[in-house]
Coordinates of C-alpha atoms and ligand atoms in Angstrom, one line a residue:
M1 CA 2.2 48.1 2.6
V2 CA 5.5 46.3 2.7
N3 CA 8.2 48.1 0.8
E4 CA 9.8 47.4 -2.5
L5 CA 12.9 45.6 -1.0
Y6 CA 10.6 42.9 0.4
Q7 CA 9.2 42.3 -3.1
K8 CA 12.5 42.5 -4.9
R9 CA 14.8 40.5 -2.6
R10 CA 12.2 38.3 -0.8
E11 CA 14.2 35.2 -1.7
Q12 CA 17.4 36.4 0.0
M13 CA 15.4 37.9 2.9
F14 CA 13.4 34.8 3.5
P15 CA 15.5 31.9 2.2
R16 CA 14.4 28.3 2.7
L17 CA 17.0 26.1 4.4
T18 CA 17.8 22.7 2.9
A19 CA 17.3 19.4 4.8
A20 CA 21.1 19.2 5.3
Q21 CA 21.2 22.7 6.7
L22 CA 18.2 22.0 9.0
A23 CA 19.9 18.9 10.3
R24 CA 23.0 20.9 11.2
L25 CA 20.9 23.4 13.1
E26 CA 18.9 20.6 14.8
A27 CA 22.0 19.5 16.7
H28 CA 22.2 22.9 18.5
G29 CA 18.5 23.6 19.2
K30 CA 15.4 22.3 20.8
R31 CA 12.1 21.4 19.2
L32 CA 8.9 23.2 20.4
A33 CA 5.3 22.4 19.4
T34 CA 3.3 25.4 18.4
Q35 CA -0.5 26.3 18.6
P36 CA -2.4 28.8 16.4
G37 CA -2.5 32.3 17.9
Q38 CA 0.4 31.6 20.2
V39 CA 2.8 34.6 20.4
L40 CA 6.4 33.4 20.4
V41 CA 8.1 36.8 20.3
E42 CA 6.9 40.2 21.3
P43 CA 8.5 43.5 20.0
G44 CA 11.1 44.6 22.5
D45 CA 12.0 41.1 23.6
R46 CA 15.8 40.7 24.3
H47 CA 17.8 37.5 24.1
R48 CA 15.0 35.9 22.2
D49 CA 15.4 32.5 20.5
F50 CA 16.3 32.1 16.9
L51 CA 13.4 30.2 15.5
V52 CA 13.3 27.9 12.5
V53 CA 10.0 26.6 11.2
L54 CA 9.9 22.8 10.9
S55 CA 6.2 22.5 10.2
G56 CA 3.1 24.8 10.3
S57 CA 3.6 28.5 9.9
L58 CA 4.5 31.8 11.7
E59 CA 3.3 35.3 11.0
I60 CA 5.8 38.2 11.3
M61 CA 3.9 41.3 12.3
L62 CA 5.5 44.8 12.4
P63 CA 3.7 47.1 14.8
G64 CA 3.2 50.8 14.2
L65 CA 1.1 53.7 15.5
A66 CA -1.6 53.0 12.9
G67 CA -1.7 49.2 13.8
P68 CA 0.3 46.2 12.9
E69 CA 1.4 45.2 9.4
L70 CA 2.0 41.6 8.1
L71 CA 5.5 41.4 6.7
H72 CA 5.8 37.7 5.9
V73 CA 4.4 34.3 6.7
L74 CA 7.2 31.8 7.5
T75 CA 6.7 28.2 6.4
A76 CA 8.7 25.0 6.8
G77 CA 12.5 25.6 6.3
E78 CA 12.3 29.4 6.8
F79 CA 13.6 31.2 9.9
A80 CA 12.8 34.3 11.9
G81 CA 15.2 36.9 13.2
E82 CA 17.3 39.9 12.2
M83 CA 20.4 41.7 13.4
S84 CA 19.0 42.3 16.9
T85 CA 18.5 38.5 17.3
L86 CA 22.2 38.0 16.7
R87 CA 23.1 40.8 19.2
G88 CA 20.6 39.7 21.9
L89 CA 19.0 43.1 21.6
A90 CA 15.3 44.2 21.7
G91 CA 13.6 43.2 18.5
F92 CA 10.9 45.0 16.4
T93 CA 8.4 42.4 15.3
R94 CA 5.8 40.1 16.8
I95 CA 5.9 36.5 15.8
R96 CA 2.7 34.6 16.1
V97 CA 1.8 31.1 15.1
R98 CA -0.6 30.9 12.2
A99 CA -0.8 27.1 11.5
A100 CA 0.1 24.6 14.3
G101 CA 3.3 22.7 13.9
E102 CA 6.9 22.7 15.2
V103 CA 9.8 25.1 15.5
L104 CA 13.4 24.7 16.3
A105 CA 14.7 27.2 18.9
L106 CA 18.3 28.2 19.4
D107 CA 19.3 30.7 22.1
D108 CA 21.2 33.8 21.0
A109 CA 24.6 32.7 22.3
T110 CA 24.3 29.4 20.3
L111 CA 23.3 31.4 17.2
R112 CA 26.5 33.6 17.6
A113 CA 28.6 30.5 18.0
L114 CA 27.0 29.0 14.9
V115 CA 27.7 32.0 12.6
Q116 CA 31.3 31.9 13.6
T117 CA 31.8 28.3 12.8
D118 CA 29.4 27.3 10.0
A119 CA 30.4 29.3 7.0
E120 CA 27.5 28.3 4.8
L121 CA 24.8 29.0 7.3
S122 CA 26.6 32.2 8.4
E123 CA 26.4 33.6 4.9
I124 CA 22.6 32.7 4.5
L125 CA 21.7 34.0 8.0
L126 CA 23.7 37.2 7.9
R127 CA 22.5 38.2 4.5
A128 CA 18.9 37.7 5.5
F129 CA 19.4 39.5 8.8
I130 CA 21.0 42.5 7.1
L131 CA 18.4 42.7 4.4
R132 CA 15.6 42.4 6.9
R133 CA 17.1 45.3 8.9
V134 CA 17.3 47.4 5.7
G135 CA 13.7 46.4 5.0
L136 CA 12.6 47.6 8.5
M137 CA 14.5 50.8 8.1
N138 CA 12.7 51.5 4.8
S139 CA 9.3 50.3 5.8
G140 CA 8.0 53.6 7.0
Q141 CA 6.4 51.6 9.9
S142 CA 7.8 51.3 13.4
E143 CA 6.8 51.4 17.0
V144 CA 9.3 54.3 17.4
T145 CA 8.4 57.7 16.0
L146 CA 10.5 60.8 16.1
I147 CA 8.5 64.1 15.8
G148 CA 10.6 67.1 15.1
S149 CA 11.4 69.9 12.7
R150 CA 14.0 70.0 10.0
H151 CA 14.9 73.4 11.2
S152 CA 15.8 72.2 14.7
A153 CA 19.4 71.1 15.4
A154 CA 18.3 68.8 18.3
T155 CA 16.0 67.0 15.8
L156 CA 18.7 66.7 13.3
T157 CA 21.1 65.2 15.9
L158 CA 18.5 62.5 16.9
R159 CA 17.7 61.8 13.2
E160 CA 21.3 61.3 12.4
F161 CA 21.9 59.2 15.5
L162 CA 19.0 56.8 14.8
T163 CA 19.8 56.6 11.0
R164 CA 23.5 56.1 11.4
N165 CA 22.9 53.4 13.9
A166 CA 20.4 51.7 11.5
F167 CA 17.6 51.9 14.0
P168 CA 14.1 51.7 12.3
Y169 CA 11.9 54.7 13.2
V170 CA 9.2 56.8 11.6
N171 CA 10.2 60.4 11.0
L172 CA 7.5 63.1 11.2
D173 CA 8.1 66.8 10.6
V174 CA 5.9 69.3 12.4
D175 CA 6.1 71.6 9.5
D176 CA 4.4 69.5 6.9
D177 CA 3.2 66.2 8.3
P178 CA -0.6 66.1 8.7
A179 CA -0.3 63.1 11.1
V180 CA 1.5 65.2 13.7
Q181 CA -1.5 67.0 15.1
E182 CA -3.3 63.8 15.8
L183 CA -0.2 62.5 17.7
F184 CA 0.2 65.8 19.6
D185 CA -3.4 65.4 20.8
R186 CA -3.2 61.7 21.5
F187 CA 0.0 62.0 23.5
H188 CA -0.5 65.5 25.0
I189 CA 2.5 66.9 23.3
G190 CA 3.0 70.5 22.2
V191 CA 5.3 72.0 19.6
D192 CA 7.6 73.3 22.4
D193 CA 8.4 69.7 23.4
I194 CA 10.0 68.7 20.1
P195 CA 12.0 66.8 19.3
V196 CA 9.8 64.1 20.8
V197 CA 10.4 60.3 20.6
I198 CA 7.4 58.1 21.0
G199 CA 8.8 54.7 22.0
R200 CA 7.6 51.2 22.3
G201 CA 4.2 50.9 24.1
G202 CA 3.5 54.6 23.5
Q203 CA 6.0 56.1 26.0
V204 CA 6.7 59.7 25.3
Y205 CA 10.2 61.3 25.7
K206 CA 10.4 65.0 25.3
N207 CA 13.6 66.5 23.9
P208 CA 15.8 63.6 24.9
D209 CA 19.6 63.5 24.1
I210 CA 21.2 60.6 22.3
H211 CA 22.3 58.9 25.5
S212 CA 18.7 58.7 26.9
V213 CA 17.4 57.6 23.5
A214 CA 19.9 54.8 23.4
A215 CA 18.9 53.7 26.9
L216 CA 15.1 54.1 26.2
L217 CA 15.2 52.2 23.0
E218 CA 17.6 49.6 24.5
M219 CA 20.1 50.0 21.7
N220 CA 23.0 48.4 23.5
P221 CA 23.9 45.1 24.9
E222 CA 24.3 44.8 28.7
V223 CA 27.8 45.8 30.0
D224 CA 29.0 43.9 33.0
A225 CA 31.0 46.3 35.1
A226 CA 32.8 43.5 36.9
Q227 CA 34.1 41.9 33.7
V228 CA 37.7 42.5 32.7
H229 CA 37.9 42.5 28.9
D230 CA 41.0 41.5 26.9
V231 CA 40.6 44.8 25.1
V232 CA 38.4 47.9 25.2
V233 CA 38.3 49.7 21.9
V234 CA 37.3 53.4 22.3
G235 CA 35.8 54.8 19.1
A236 CA 34.0 52.9 16.3
G237 CA 35.3 54.7 13.2
P238 CA 37.1 52.6 10.6
A239 CA 40.2 52.2 12.9
G240 CA 38.2 51.0 15.9
L241 CA 35.9 48.7 13.9
A242 CA 39.0 47.1 12.2
A243 CA 40.6 46.5 15.6
A244 CA 37.3 45.0 16.9
V245 CA 36.9 42.7 13.9
Y246 CA 40.5 41.4 14.0
A247 CA 40.6 41.1 17.8
A248 CA 37.3 39.3 18.1
S249 CA 38.0 37.0 15.2
E250 CA 41.2 36.0 16.9
G251 CA 39.4 35.0 20.0
L252 CA 39.8 38.1 22.2
D253 CA 37.0 39.4 24.4
V254 CA 36.4 42.8 22.9
L255 CA 34.2 45.7 24.1
V256 CA 33.8 48.7 21.9
V257 CA 32.5 52.0 23.2
E258 CA 31.5 54.7 20.7
A259 CA 30.3 58.2 21.6
V260 CA 27.8 58.6 18.8
A261 CA 27.4 56.1 16.0
Y262 CA 29.6 53.5 14.3
G263 CA 31.5 54.6 11.2
G264 CA 33.1 57.8 12.6
Q265 CA 34.0 60.4 10.1
A266 CA 33.9 57.8 7.3
G267 CA 30.2 57.2 8.2
T268 CA 29.4 60.7 7.2
S269 CA 31.0 60.4 3.7
S270 CA 28.5 60.0 0.9
K271 CA 30.9 58.0 -1.2
I272 CA 34.4 56.7 -0.6
E273 CA 36.0 56.0 -3.9
N274 CA 39.6 55.3 -2.8
Y275 CA 39.0 52.3 -0.5
L276 CA 40.5 49.1 -1.9
G277 CA 38.0 46.7 -3.5
F278 CA 35.2 49.1 -4.3
P279 CA 35.8 50.4 -7.8
T280 CA 32.5 52.2 -8.1
G281 CA 32.8 53.6 -4.5
I282 CA 30.8 52.8 -1.4
S283 CA 29.0 55.1 1.0
G284 CA 30.7 55.5 4.4
Q285 CA 27.6 54.2 6.1
A286 CA 27.4 51.0 4.0
L287 CA 31.1 50.3 4.6
A288 CA 30.7 50.9 8.3
G289 CA 27.5 48.9 8.5
R290 CA 29.3 45.9 7.1
A291 CA 32.2 46.2 9.5
F292 CA 29.7 46.6 12.4
V293 CA 28.0 43.4 11.5
Q294 CA 31.3 41.7 10.9
A295 CA 32.5 42.7 14.4
Q296 CA 29.3 41.3 15.9
K297 CA 29.6 38.1 14.0
F298 CA 32.9 37.5 15.7
G299 CA 31.4 38.3 19.1
A300 CA 32.6 41.8 19.8
S301 CA 30.2 43.7 22.0
L302 CA 29.5 47.2 20.5
N303 CA 27.9 50.1 22.4
V304 CA 26.9 53.4 20.9
A305 CA 26.1 56.7 22.6
S306 CA 28.8 55.6 25.1
H307 CA 31.2 58.4 25.5
A308 CA 34.6 57.7 27.2
V309 CA 35.3 60.7 29.5
R310 CA 38.4 59.3 31.3
L311 CA 41.1 56.7 31.1
L312 CA 42.1 55.4 34.5
C313 CA 45.7 54.4 33.7
D314 CA 47.2 54.3 37.2
Q315 CA 45.5 51.0 37.9
R316 CA 45.6 47.5 36.5
P317 CA 43.5 46.4 34.8
Y318 CA 42.9 49.7 33.1
A319 CA 39.5 51.3 33.3
V320 CA 37.6 53.6 31.0
E321 CA 34.9 55.9 32.6
L322 CA 31.9 56.5 30.5
S323 CA 29.8 59.7 30.6
D324 CA 27.0 58.0 32.5
G325 CA 29.4 57.1 35.3
R326 CA 29.9 53.5 34.4
M327 CA 33.4 52.0 34.3
V328 CA 34.6 49.3 31.9
K329 CA 37.8 47.4 32.7
A330 CA 40.4 46.0 30.3
R331 CA 43.8 44.5 30.2
S332 CA 44.6 46.5 27.1
I333 CA 43.1 49.6 25.4
V334 CA 42.9 50.7 21.8
I335 CA 42.4 54.4 21.4
A336 CA 40.6 55.0 18.1
T337 CA 38.8 58.2 18.8
G338 CA 39.8 60.0 15.6
A339 CA 39.7 63.7 15.0
Q340 CA 37.2 66.3 14.3
Y341 CA 37.5 69.1 11.8
R342 CA 37.1 72.5 13.3
R343 CA 33.6 73.3 12.4
L344 CA 32.5 76.7 11.1
D345 CA 29.4 78.1 12.7
I346 CA 27.5 78.3 9.4
D347 CA 24.1 77.0 8.3
N348 CA 23.9 74.0 5.9
L349 CA 27.4 72.9 6.5
Q350 CA 26.5 69.3 7.3
R351 CA 24.0 69.3 4.4
F352 CA 26.6 70.1 1.8
T353 CA 29.4 68.1 3.3
G354 CA 30.7 65.9 0.4
A355 CA 28.4 67.8 -2.0
G356 CA 30.5 70.9 -2.4
I357 CA 32.1 71.1 1.1
Y358 CA 35.3 69.1 1.4
H359 CA 37.9 68.5 4.1
A360 CA 40.6 67.2 1.8
A361 CA 42.0 68.3 -1.5
T362 CA 43.1 65.2 -3.3
H363 CA 42.9 64.3 -7.0
L364 CA 39.4 63.2 -6.4
E365 CA 38.1 66.6 -5.3
A366 CA 40.3 68.4 -7.8
R367 CA 38.5 66.6 -10.6
L368 CA 35.2 67.7 -9.2
C369 CA 36.1 71.4 -9.5
Q370 CA 38.0 71.2 -12.7
G371 CA 37.5 74.4 -14.7
E372 CA 35.3 75.9 -11.9
E373 CA 36.0 78.4 -9.0
A374 CA 36.9 77.0 -5.6
V375 CA 37.2 78.6 -2.1
I376 CA 39.7 77.4 0.5
V377 CA 39.0 78.5 4.1
G378 CA 42.0 78.5 6.3
G379 CA 45.5 79.9 6.4
G380 CA 47.7 76.9 7.5
N381 CA 50.1 74.8 5.4
S382 CA 47.3 72.4 4.4
A383 CA 45.3 75.3 3.0
G384 CA 48.4 76.6 1.1
Q385 CA 49.2 73.2 -0.4
A386 CA 45.6 72.8 -1.4
A387 CA 45.5 76.2 -3.1
V388 CA 48.6 75.6 -5.1
F389 CA 47.4 72.1 -6.1
L390 CA 43.9 73.2 -7.0
A391 CA 45.1 76.2 -9.0
N392 CA 46.4 73.8 -11.6
G393 CA 42.9 72.7 -12.6
C394 CA 40.4 75.1 -11.1
R395 CA 39.4 78.3 -13.0
H396 CA 40.2 80.3 -9.9
V397 CA 41.0 79.6 -6.3
H398 CA 40.1 82.0 -3.4
I399 CA 41.7 81.7 0.0
M400 CA 39.8 83.2 2.8
V401 CA 41.3 83.9 6.2
R402 CA 40.1 85.9 9.2
A403 CA 43.6 87.2 9.9
A404 CA 45.4 90.1 8.2
G405 CA 47.6 87.7 6.2
L406 CA 49.3 84.3 6.0
A407 CA 52.7 85.1 7.5
E408 CA 51.8 83.9 11.0
S409 CA 50.3 80.5 9.9
M410 CA 51.8 79.4 6.6
S411 CA 55.4 78.4 5.4
R412 CA 57.2 81.1 3.5
Y413 CA 57.6 79.0 0.3
L414 CA 53.8 78.5 0.0
I415 CA 53.1 82.1 0.6
R416 CA 55.5 83.0 -2.2
R417 CA 53.8 80.5 -4.6
I418 CA 50.4 81.9 -3.7
E419 CA 51.6 85.4 -4.3
E420 CA 53.1 84.4 -7.7
S421 CA 50.0 82.5 -8.9
P422 CA 47.6 84.6 -11.0
G423 CA 45.0 81.8 -10.4
I424 CA 44.8 82.4 -6.6
T425 CA 43.3 85.4 -4.7
L426 CA 43.9 85.9 -1.0
H427 CA 40.9 87.4 0.9
T428 CA 42.1 88.6 4.3
H429 CA 39.8 89.7 7.1
T430 CA 37.1 87.5 5.4
Q431 CA 34.6 85.1 6.7
L432 CA 32.2 82.7 4.9
T433 CA 28.6 83.6 5.8
A434 CA 26.2 81.5 3.9
L435 CA 26.0 78.3 1.9
D436 CA 23.1 77.7 -0.6
G437 CA 22.0 75.2 -3.1
S438 CA 19.6 72.3 -3.7
D439 CA 21.1 68.8 -3.7
R440 CA 24.6 70.3 -3.8
L441 CA 26.3 73.5 -3.0
Q442 CA 25.7 76.2 -5.7
R443 CA 26.1 79.6 -4.1
I444 CA 28.1 81.1 -1.2
S445 CA 28.4 84.4 0.5
W446 CA 31.3 86.0 2.4
R447 CA 31.8 89.2 4.4
S448 CA 34.9 91.4 4.8
S449 CA 35.3 92.3 8.5
S450 CA 37.4 95.4 7.5
T451 CA 34.9 96.9 5.0
G452 CA 31.7 95.2 6.2
E453 CA 31.0 94.4 2.6
E454 CA 29.0 91.2 1.8
Q455 CA 29.3 89.3 -1.5
A456 CA 27.5 86.4 -2.9
R457 CA 28.9 84.3 -5.8
D458 CA 27.9 81.2 -7.7
I459 CA 30.6 78.9 -6.3
G460 CA 30.0 75.3 -5.7
H461 CA 33.3 74.1 -4.1
V462 CA 34.5 75.0 -0.6
F463 CA 37.5 73.4 1.0
L464 CA 37.5 73.7 4.8
M465 CA 41.2 73.4 5.7
T466 CA 40.6 74.7 9.2
G467 CA 42.6 71.9 10.8
A468 CA 41.7 68.7 12.6
V469 CA 41.4 68.5 16.4
P470 CA 42.1 65.1 17.9
N471 CA 39.6 63.6 20.3
T472 CA 42.0 63.2 23.1
G473 CA 40.5 65.2 26.0
W474 CA 39.5 62.1 27.8
L475 CA 43.2 60.9 28.0
A476 CA 44.3 63.7 30.2
G477 CA 47.7 63.0 31.7
C478 CA 47.7 59.3 30.7
V479 CA 49.6 59.1 27.4
A480 CA 52.2 61.3 25.7
L481 CA 50.7 63.6 23.1
D482 CA 52.4 65.8 20.4
E483 CA 52.1 69.6 20.4
K484 CA 48.8 69.4 18.6
G485 CA 47.3 66.9 21.0
F486 CA 47.6 63.8 18.8
V487 CA 48.8 60.6 20.5
R488 CA 52.5 59.6 20.1
T489 CA 53.2 56.0 19.4
G490 CA 56.0 53.5 18.8
P491 CA 59.1 55.0 17.3
D492 CA 57.7 58.6 17.7
L493 CA 57.9 58.4 21.5
R494 CA 60.7 60.4 22.9
G495 CA 62.9 59.5 25.8
E496 CA 61.1 61.9 28.1
D497 CA 57.8 60.3 27.2
L498 CA 59.1 57.0 28.6
V499 CA 60.4 58.0 32.0
P500 CA 60.3 54.9 34.3
A501 CA 57.3 56.3 36.3
R502 CA 55.2 55.8 33.1
W503 CA 57.0 53.0 31.2
S504 CA 57.9 50.0 33.3
P505 CA 58.6 47.1 30.8
A506 CA 62.2 46.3 29.8
R507 CA 61.1 46.4 26.1
A508 CA 60.6 49.4 23.8
P509 CA 57.0 50.3 22.9
H510 CA 55.5 48.2 20.1
L511 CA 54.5 49.8 16.9
L512 CA 51.2 51.8 17.6
E513 CA 51.7 51.4 21.3
T514 CA 51.5 54.6 23.4
S515 CA 53.7 55.7 26.4
M516 CA 51.4 53.4 28.5
P517 CA 52.2 49.7 28.1
G518 CA 49.2 47.9 26.6
V519 CA 47.5 51.1 25.5
F520 CA 47.5 51.5 21.7
A521 CA 46.4 54.4 19.4
V522 CA 45.3 53.9 15.8
G523 CA 43.8 55.9 13.0
D524 CA 43.4 59.7 12.8
V525 CA 43.9 60.2 16.5
R526 CA 47.5 59.0 16.2
A527 CA 50.3 61.5 15.7
G528 CA 51.7 61.3 12.1
S529 CA 48.8 59.1 10.8
V530 CA 47.6 59.4 7.2
K531 CA 44.1 60.7 7.5
R532 CA 42.4 58.1 5.3
V533 CA 40.0 55.2 5.7
A534 CA 42.4 52.6 4.4
S535 CA 45.2 53.6 6.7
A536 CA 42.8 53.7 9.7
V537 CA 41.6 50.2 8.9
G538 CA 45.2 49.1 8.4
E539 CA 46.4 50.4 11.8
G540 CA 43.3 49.0 13.6
S541 CA 44.0 45.5 12.3
V542 CA 47.8 45.7 12.7
C543 CA 47.7 46.7 16.4
V544 CA 45.9 43.5 17.3
Q545 CA 49.0 41.4 16.9
F546 CA 50.7 43.7 19.5
V547 CA 47.7 43.4 21.8
H548 CA 48.3 39.6 21.7
R549 CA 51.9 40.1 22.7
V550 CA 51.1 42.4 25.6
L551 CA 48.4 40.0 26.9
A552 CA 50.7 37.1 26.6
Q553 CA 53.2 38.9 29.0
L554 CA 50.6 39.7 31.7
Ligands
LIG601 C1 33.2 64.0 5.0 C2 34.4 63.2 5.0 C3 34.7 62.4 3.9 C4 35.8 61.6 3.9 N1 36.1 60.9 2.7 C5 37.2 60.1 2.7 C6 37.4 59.3 1.5 O1 36.7 59.4 0.5 N2 38.5 58.5 1.6 C7 39.3 58.4 2.6 O2 40.2 57.6 2.6 N3 39.1 59.1 3.7 C8 38.1 60.0 3.8 N4 37.8 60.8 4.9 C9 38.7 60.6 6.1 C10 38.4 59.4 6.8 O3 37.0 59.3 7.1 C11 39.1 59.3 8.2 O4 40.5 59.3 7.9 C12 38.8 58.0 9.0 O5 37.4 58.0 9.2 C13 39.5 58.0 10.3 O6 39.1 56.9 11.0 P1 39.3 56.7 12.6 O7 38.6 55.5 12.9 O8 40.7 56.9 12.9 O9 38.6 58.0 13.2 P2 37.1 58.5 13.0 O10 36.5 58.2 11.7 O11 37.2 60.0 13.4 O12 36.3 57.8 14.2 C14 36.5 58.0 15.5 C15 35.3 57.6 16.3 O13 35.5 57.8 17.7 C16 34.4 58.3 18.3 N5 34.8 59.0 19.5 C17 35.5 60.2 19.7 N6 35.7 60.5 20.9 C18 35.2 59.5 21.7 C19 35.1 59.2 23.1 N7 35.6 60.1 24.0 N8 34.5 58.1 23.5 C20 34.0 57.2 22.6 N9 34.0 57.4 21.2 C21 34.6 58.5 20.8 C22 33.8 59.3 17.3 O14 32.4 59.5 17.6 C23 34.0 58.5 16.0 O15 32.9 57.6 15.7 C24 36.7 61.6 5.0 C25 36.4 62.3 6.1 C26 35.3 63.1 6.1 C27 34.9 63.9 7.4

């Protein structure tokens, strides 16, 4: 049965174009006569035409393991397609002629050009495409099924990967889904094989990683290894997506490679409340999804599960080596690979992130734990600052460190304040051991390594101030880094970073430019950056004007 979204937003999902709009489209397409029963599009077709019904009707069928489902019947003035049509990627539905008539067909390159130039049609088409993808995601029907267990980390990785990349799939859990046994029998799978992905046409992939899933499900556009791009953006968090949107909208040829899923750290945030223009907050995934569509609208090519392992900076054009051995070439590079918080090896960490587990102690988080107890894990200055700040509003703050004290890792003035504050208790030789709760964190346990004693308390707020590690391993030897491994840029570059062997131009580096001419770094990966969504977006967009200047001088 089609889901609620199809009922509630049918008009926006399946709008009818006016005669004037159809006439504008007509100039770009070709008319095709249709016969009943004729299949115009099969699931999995790439680079399929964008179809507009001129007369007669078309059925949109969504295949699934239990048989196809009719989503909608398109009649005159309505159009087929969704996000994959715009990207030239494999689609999910079968389009079959119901009543004979005529359709207008536009190829995918023409469709992309159209949404960049015709603002009115762009709005109608993109809204419909986005809603249709959301509808597919929520439909509970797909040719692609993931069978796994909620207790398996490999399953969780695949679920997150598919969900964060907005790929429609059916999720079955071996622990409580009765349909699983029938599929096990039908496809000769055993519980030892999970996670299993059953793909289009019933192909079975046992325990695949995200790279093979992306390849099997054809989630990415083709990459031409011979093509030299104006700019390759590495990382599709807020900074990389902003760089892609601005560069592509200003006519540059942009390729984005992203190791996992678009959105980066922000994509894992349940609600971002401090991003300009969203007074009631927006989920990281919704924000990233919009930016992803926007980048594609302007023609950027985006690839997920594409991990950069090396920057080849001794050659021009530059090249980026991907983990599957492919090379992509570019005249300029934007490094937007962000940072990762050091993860604690503890169950349920991901589950409670944003729901009791925090990586920042701003006024926002402080309000959440007003009058309640909070735990800070970490002994650095950020942990000390957070403790002093939170002690103003929280009932009590506990700092937990594995070490014997704070002297090695924290500034003296902060240690003194902590010692003088009756609202802060320091637990040395202590480790967090368990996180529990239902929809949010409610109870934690910790253990003292000196006494072996384990304690459990009803505490619902844990701040992990264990430090961020920049994702710069792939840059080895290419650009100057600071002592923590973050990329130095612009005025932060020192004389020794710019020795002639590395820096040849007569000019000084531009703002956000690294010690390699034409290689820029933006967002959390950059030394001295403000670790926020808005600043990452700002830097990603600002760097594009300097990319233009560099390209103009080549
Ligand atoms: C749970 C959580 C909640 C947050 N909430 C807020 C908030 O409410 N407000 C706020 O302002 N900030 C918030 N932040 C901080 C904010 O998300 C970051 O500052 C922001 O995402 C940084 O953007 P970025 O693009 O620089 O890097 P990231 O978001 O880290 O993105 C970097 C991307 O690069 C990819 N990548 C890494 N290495 C490679 C490689 N070798 N090859 C290809 N791709 C690679 C990663 O997979 C990632 O997608 C939050 C952070 C977290 C973790």
